[in-house]
Amino acid sequence: MRKFGNIDIIHKKPETGEQTMNDLEKYREQLALCDDKIIDALAERNGIAEKITAYKEEYGMPILQPRQEEKQRRRLEEKLEGSKYKKEILDVFDSIWKNGKRVQAKKLFPYNIVLIGFMGAGKSTVCEYLARMFAMKSVEMDQMIAGREQMSIPDIFETYGEEYFRNLETKLLVELQAESSLVISCGGGAALRERNVAEMKKNGRVVLLSASPEVIYSRVKDTDDRPVLKGRKSPEGIARLMEQRREKYEAAADIVIRTDNKSVPEICEEIVQRLTEMDE
Ligand code: S3P
């Protein structure tokens, strides 16, 4: 007998001790067999996912099919209706789906996707959507810089000046270049420095998102977080600054995508198509 606090614990062998241990071993073996089956099924599943991607590429079909994803989830939810483990199994499938997307992304984009363009061109929105569709990591440069400096972008500009902020952008781009399969949303001015563009291109493809000054204006008119737009917040002011930057943006871009009058999924599909065409 062993004392455990105030409780006496009696180590009593089960009546049919040997039999029980044998059963336990048997269950463990069965569990290991289940794991083996899961490994085989997952490997097979990844292989099929790769075939689907190759098929879509070969026949020029849209790579992004959010509706198909929803259909897949609904099918499983129905199948698991009434199952004691519905939540747990769906949880596992969330990881399986994410991994499937990652396999697809690694194959399609063995580099970083770097989004550049004027303020309000849709970089952040597109970045988030692309990252979700391919389970890639998204990096919002402005947010990361503000987080590191513990200061908003306007405050950084006001306290330390634009040059200081631009240097932080360069430093971050150098860091990110060491990673792969990121979707990076750059601040609107990041591509204006030659050095930055060189860092972007070391491990990335540069996608320029463009929009008309009117559309940009409608997107930024009610915000106050862009110091560069101070005194320029009108379609004309925006058009002038855009024109000043146009040459540098275009020189930096591997591909240019117009975003006017397009939905986010449409823009993302176009990006995917154009990027994959680059590898043909
Ligand atoms: C800037 C764009 C901003 C931000 C900063 C400077 C620019 O990023 O980096 O205010 O010079 O165009 P967004 O394009 O994400 O607004």
Coordinates of C-alpha atoms and ligand atoms in Angstrom, one line a residue:
M1 CA 0.0 0.0 0.0
R2 CA 1.3 3.5 -0.8
K3 CA 0.3 6.7 0.9
F4 CA -0.8 9.5 -1.5
G5 CA -1.8 12.5 0.6
N6 CA -4.3 11.2 3.0
I7 CA -5.5 8.6 0.6
D8 CA -4.3 5.0 0.6
I9 CA -3.7 3.7 -2.8
I10 CA -3.9 0.0 -3.2
H11 CA -2.0 -1.3 -6.1
K12 CA -4.1 -4.3 -6.9
K13 CA -3.4 -6.2 -10.0
P14 CA -6.5 -6.8 -12.0
E15 CA -8.1 -10.1 -11.4
T16 CA -7.1 -11.3 -14.8
G17 CA -3.9 -9.2 -14.9
E18 CA -2.2 -11.0 -17.7
Q19 CA -5.3 -11.0 -19.9
T20 CA -5.8 -7.2 -19.3
M21 CA -2.3 -6.4 -20.3
N22 CA -2.6 -8.5 -23.4
D23 CA -5.8 -6.6 -24.3
L24 CA -4.0 -3.3 -23.8
E25 CA -1.2 -4.3 -26.0
K26 CA -3.7 -5.5 -28.6
Y27 CA -5.5 -2.1 -28.6
R28 CA -2.2 -0.3 -28.9
E29 CA -1.3 -2.4 -31.9
Q30 CA -4.8 -1.7 -33.4
L31 CA -4.2 2.0 -32.8
A32 CA -0.8 1.8 -34.6
L33 CA -2.5 0.1 -37.5
C34 CA -5.0 2.9 -37.7
D35 CA -2.2 5.4 -37.7
D36 CA -0.5 3.6 -40.5
K37 CA -3.8 3.7 -42.5
I38 CA -4.1 7.4 -41.8
I39 CA -0.5 8.0 -43.1
D40 CA -1.2 6.0 -46.2
A41 CA -4.5 7.8 -46.8
L42 CA -2.9 11.2 -46.3
A43 CA 0.0 10.5 -48.6
E44 CA -2.6 9.3 -51.2
R45 CA -4.7 12.4 -50.6
N46 CA -1.7 14.7 -51.1
G47 CA -0.9 12.9 -54.3
I48 CA -4.4 13.4 -55.6
A49 CA -4.4 17.1 -54.6
E50 CA -1.2 17.5 -56.7
K51 CA -2.9 15.8 -59.6
I52 CA -5.9 18.2 -59.3
T53 CA -3.6 21.2 -59.4
A54 CA -1.7 19.9 -62.4
Y55 CA -5.0 19.1 -64.2
K56 CA -6.3 22.7 -63.5
E57 CA -3.0 24.1 -64.8
E58 CA -3.0 22.0 -67.9
Y59 CA -6.5 22.8 -68.9
G60 CA -6.3 26.5 -67.9
M61 CA -9.0 26.1 -65.2
P62 CA -9.3 28.4 -62.2
I63 CA -7.0 27.2 -59.4
L64 CA -9.0 28.9 -56.7
Q65 CA -12.3 27.3 -56.3
P66 CA -13.8 28.5 -53.0
R67 CA -17.2 27.0 -53.8
Q68 CA -15.7 23.6 -54.2
E69 CA -14.1 24.0 -50.8
E70 CA -17.5 24.8 -49.2
K71 CA -19.0 21.8 -50.9
Q72 CA -16.3 19.6 -49.5
R73 CA -16.9 20.8 -46.0
R74 CA -20.7 20.4 -46.3
R75 CA -20.3 16.9 -47.5
L76 CA -18.2 16.0 -44.5
E77 CA -20.5 17.7 -42.1
E78 CA -23.4 15.7 -43.5
K79 CA -21.5 12.5 -43.4
L80 CA -20.5 13.2 -39.7
E81 CA -24.0 14.1 -38.6
G82 CA -24.7 12.2 -35.4
S83 CA -21.2 11.1 -35.0
K84 CA -19.9 11.2 -31.5
Y85 CA -16.6 12.6 -32.8
K86 CA -18.0 15.1 -35.3
K87 CA -16.2 18.1 -33.8
E88 CA -12.9 16.3 -33.3
I89 CA -12.9 14.8 -36.8
L90 CA -13.8 18.2 -38.4
D91 CA -10.9 19.7 -36.5
V92 CA -8.6 17.2 -38.0
F93 CA -10.0 17.9 -41.4
D94 CA -9.3 21.6 -41.0
S95 CA -5.6 20.7 -40.7
I96 CA -5.8 18.3 -43.6
W97 CA -7.4 20.9 -45.8
K98 CA -4.8 23.5 -44.7
N99 CA -2.1 21.0 -45.5
G100 CA -3.6 20.3 -48.9
K101 CA -3.5 24.0 -49.7
R102 CA 0.0 24.2 -48.5
V103 CA 1.1 21.4 -50.8
Q104 CA -0.6 23.2 -53.7
A105 CA 1.0 26.5 -52.7
K106 CA 4.5 25.1 -52.4
K107 CA 4.1 23.6 -55.9
L108 CA 2.7 26.7 -57.5
F109 CA 4.7 29.3 -55.6
P110 CA 8.1 28.1 -54.4
Y111 CA 8.8 31.8 -53.6
N112 CA 7.3 34.8 -51.9
I113 CA 4.5 36.7 -53.5
V114 CA 5.2 40.4 -53.0
L115 CA 2.4 42.8 -53.5
I116 CA 3.2 46.4 -54.3
G117 CA 1.2 49.4 -55.5
F118 CA -0.3 52.7 -54.5
M119 CA -2.1 53.2 -51.2
G120 CA -5.6 51.8 -51.5
A121 CA -4.8 49.6 -54.5
G122 CA -6.0 46.6 -52.5
K123 CA -2.7 45.1 -51.3
S124 CA -3.9 44.2 -47.8
T125 CA -7.2 42.7 -48.9
V126 CA -5.6 40.7 -51.7
C127 CA -2.8 39.6 -49.3
E128 CA -5.3 38.2 -46.8
Y129 CA -7.4 36.4 -49.3
L130 CA -4.5 34.8 -51.1
A131 CA -2.9 33.7 -47.9
R132 CA -6.2 32.1 -46.8
M133 CA -6.8 30.4 -50.1
F134 CA -3.3 28.8 -50.0
A135 CA -2.7 28.5 -46.3
M136 CA 0.3 30.7 -46.8
K137 CA 1.6 33.1 -44.1
S138 CA 0.7 36.7 -44.7
V139 CA 2.9 39.6 -43.8
E140 CA 1.6 43.1 -43.6
M141 CA 4.7 45.2 -43.6
D142 CA 3.2 48.4 -42.2
Q143 CA 1.6 46.5 -39.4
M144 CA 4.8 44.6 -38.6
I145 CA 6.8 47.8 -38.6
A146 CA 4.2 49.6 -36.4
G147 CA 4.2 46.6 -34.0
R148 CA 8.0 46.5 -33.7
E149 CA 8.2 50.3 -33.2
Q150 CA 5.2 50.3 -30.9
M151 CA 4.0 53.3 -32.9
S152 CA 1.5 54.0 -35.6
I153 CA 2.9 54.8 -39.1
P154 CA 1.8 58.5 -38.9
D155 CA 3.6 58.7 -35.6
I156 CA 6.8 57.1 -37.0
F157 CA 6.7 59.6 -39.8
E158 CA 6.2 62.5 -37.4
T159 CA 8.7 61.5 -34.8
Y160 CA 11.6 60.1 -36.9
G161 CA 10.8 61.2 -40.5
E162 CA 10.2 59.3 -43.7
E163 CA 13.8 58.2 -44.3
Y164 CA 13.8 56.4 -41.0
F165 CA 10.6 54.6 -41.9
R166 CA 12.0 53.7 -45.4
N167 CA 15.1 52.2 -43.7
L168 CA 12.8 50.0 -41.6
E169 CA 11.1 48.8 -44.7
T170 CA 14.4 47.9 -46.3
K171 CA 15.5 46.0 -43.1
L172 CA 12.3 44.0 -43.0
L173 CA 12.5 43.1 -46.7
V174 CA 16.0 41.7 -46.2
E175 CA 14.7 39.6 -43.3
L176 CA 11.6 38.3 -45.3
Q177 CA 13.7 37.4 -48.2
A178 CA 15.1 34.5 -46.2
E179 CA 11.6 32.9 -46.1
S180 CA 9.4 31.2 -48.7
S181 CA 5.7 30.8 -49.4
L182 CA 4.8 34.2 -47.8
V183 CA 2.4 36.7 -49.2
I184 CA 3.8 40.0 -48.4
S185 CA 1.8 43.2 -48.6
C186 CA 4.3 46.1 -48.9
G187 CA 3.7 49.7 -47.9
G188 CA 2.9 51.8 -50.9
G189 CA 6.3 53.4 -51.0
A190 CA 8.4 50.3 -50.5
A191 CA 9.0 49.7 -54.2
L192 CA 10.3 53.2 -54.8
R193 CA 13.7 52.3 -53.5
E194 CA 15.9 50.4 -55.9
R195 CA 17.5 48.5 -53.0
N196 CA 14.1 47.3 -51.8
V197 CA 13.1 46.0 -55.2
A198 CA 16.4 44.0 -55.3
E199 CA 15.6 42.5 -51.9
M200 CA 12.0 41.7 -53.0
K201 CA 13.2 39.9 -56.1
K202 CA 15.8 37.8 -54.4
N203 CA 13.2 35.3 -53.3
G204 CA 10.0 36.8 -54.6
R205 CA 7.8 37.6 -57.5
V206 CA 6.6 41.2 -57.5
V207 CA 2.9 41.8 -58.3
L208 CA 1.9 45.4 -58.9
L209 CA -1.8 46.1 -58.1
S210 CA -3.1 49.2 -59.9
A211 CA -6.3 51.1 -59.7
S212 CA -7.6 54.4 -61.1
P213 CA -7.1 57.6 -59.0
E214 CA -10.9 57.8 -58.6
V215 CA -11.1 54.3 -57.2
I216 CA -8.2 54.9 -54.9
Y217 CA -9.8 58.1 -53.7
S218 CA -13.0 56.3 -52.9
R219 CA -11.1 53.7 -50.9
V220 CA -8.9 56.1 -48.9
K221 CA -11.1 59.2 -48.5
D222 CA -12.4 58.3 -45.0
T223 CA -9.1 57.2 -43.5
D224 CA -6.5 59.2 -41.9
D225 CA -3.5 56.9 -41.5
R226 CA -1.5 57.7 -44.6
P227 CA 0.9 60.7 -43.9
V228 CA 1.9 60.7 -47.6
L229 CA -1.6 61.6 -48.6
K230 CA -1.7 64.7 -46.4
G231 CA -2.8 67.6 -48.6
R232 CA -3.3 65.3 -51.6
K233 CA -6.5 63.6 -50.7
S234 CA -8.4 64.2 -53.9
P235 CA -8.6 62.3 -57.2
E236 CA -6.3 65.0 -58.7
G237 CA -3.7 64.9 -55.9
I238 CA -3.7 61.1 -56.0
A239 CA -3.3 61.1 -59.8
R240 CA -0.3 63.4 -59.6
L241 CA 1.5 61.3 -57.0
M242 CA 0.6 58.2 -58.8
E243 CA 2.1 59.6 -62.0
Q244 CA 5.3 60.5 -60.1
R245 CA 5.6 56.9 -58.9
R246 CA 4.4 55.1 -62.0
E247 CA 7.7 54.4 -63.6
K248 CA 9.3 53.0 -60.5
Y249 CA 6.3 50.8 -59.7
E250 CA 6.2 49.4 -63.2
A251 CA 10.0 48.8 -63.3
A252 CA 9.7 46.8 -60.1
A253 CA 6.8 44.6 -61.2
D254 CA 7.0 41.1 -62.6
I255 CA 3.3 41.3 -63.4
V256 CA 0.7 44.1 -63.3
I257 CA -2.9 43.5 -62.3
R258 CA -5.6 46.1 -62.7
T259 CA -8.1 45.9 -59.8
D260 CA -10.8 48.4 -60.9
N261 CA -14.2 46.8 -61.0
K262 CA -13.0 43.3 -60.1
S263 CA -13.9 41.3 -57.1
V264 CA -11.1 40.1 -54.7
P265 CA -11.5 36.4 -55.8
E266 CA -11.2 37.6 -59.5
I267 CA -8.1 39.6 -58.8
C268 CA -6.5 36.7 -56.9
E269 CA -7.3 34.2 -59.6
E270 CA -5.7 36.5 -62.2
I271 CA -2.6 36.8 -60.0
V272 CA -2.4 33.0 -59.7
Q273 CA -2.9 32.5 -63.5
R274 CA -0.3 35.2 -64.4
L275 CA 2.2 33.9 -61.9
T276 CA 1.9 30.3 -63.0
E277 CA 2.2 31.4 -66.6
M278 CA 5.6 32.8 -65.8
D279 CA 6.8 29.3 -65.2
E280 CA 5.6 27.9 -68.5
Ligands
S3P1 C1 3.0 54.8 -48.0 C2 2.0 53.9 -48.0 C3 1.5 53.3 -46.7 C4 2.5 53.4 -45.6 C5 3.0 54.7 -45.5 C6 3.7 55.3 -46.7 C7 3.4 55.4 -49.3 O1 1.1 51.9 -47.0 O2 3.6 52.5 -45.8 O3 1.9 55.5 -45.1 O4 4.4 56.1 -49.3 O5 2.8 55.1 -50.3 P1 -0.2 51.5 -47.7 O6 0.1 51.5 -49.2 O7 -0.5 50.1 -47.2 O8 -1.3 52.4 -47.4

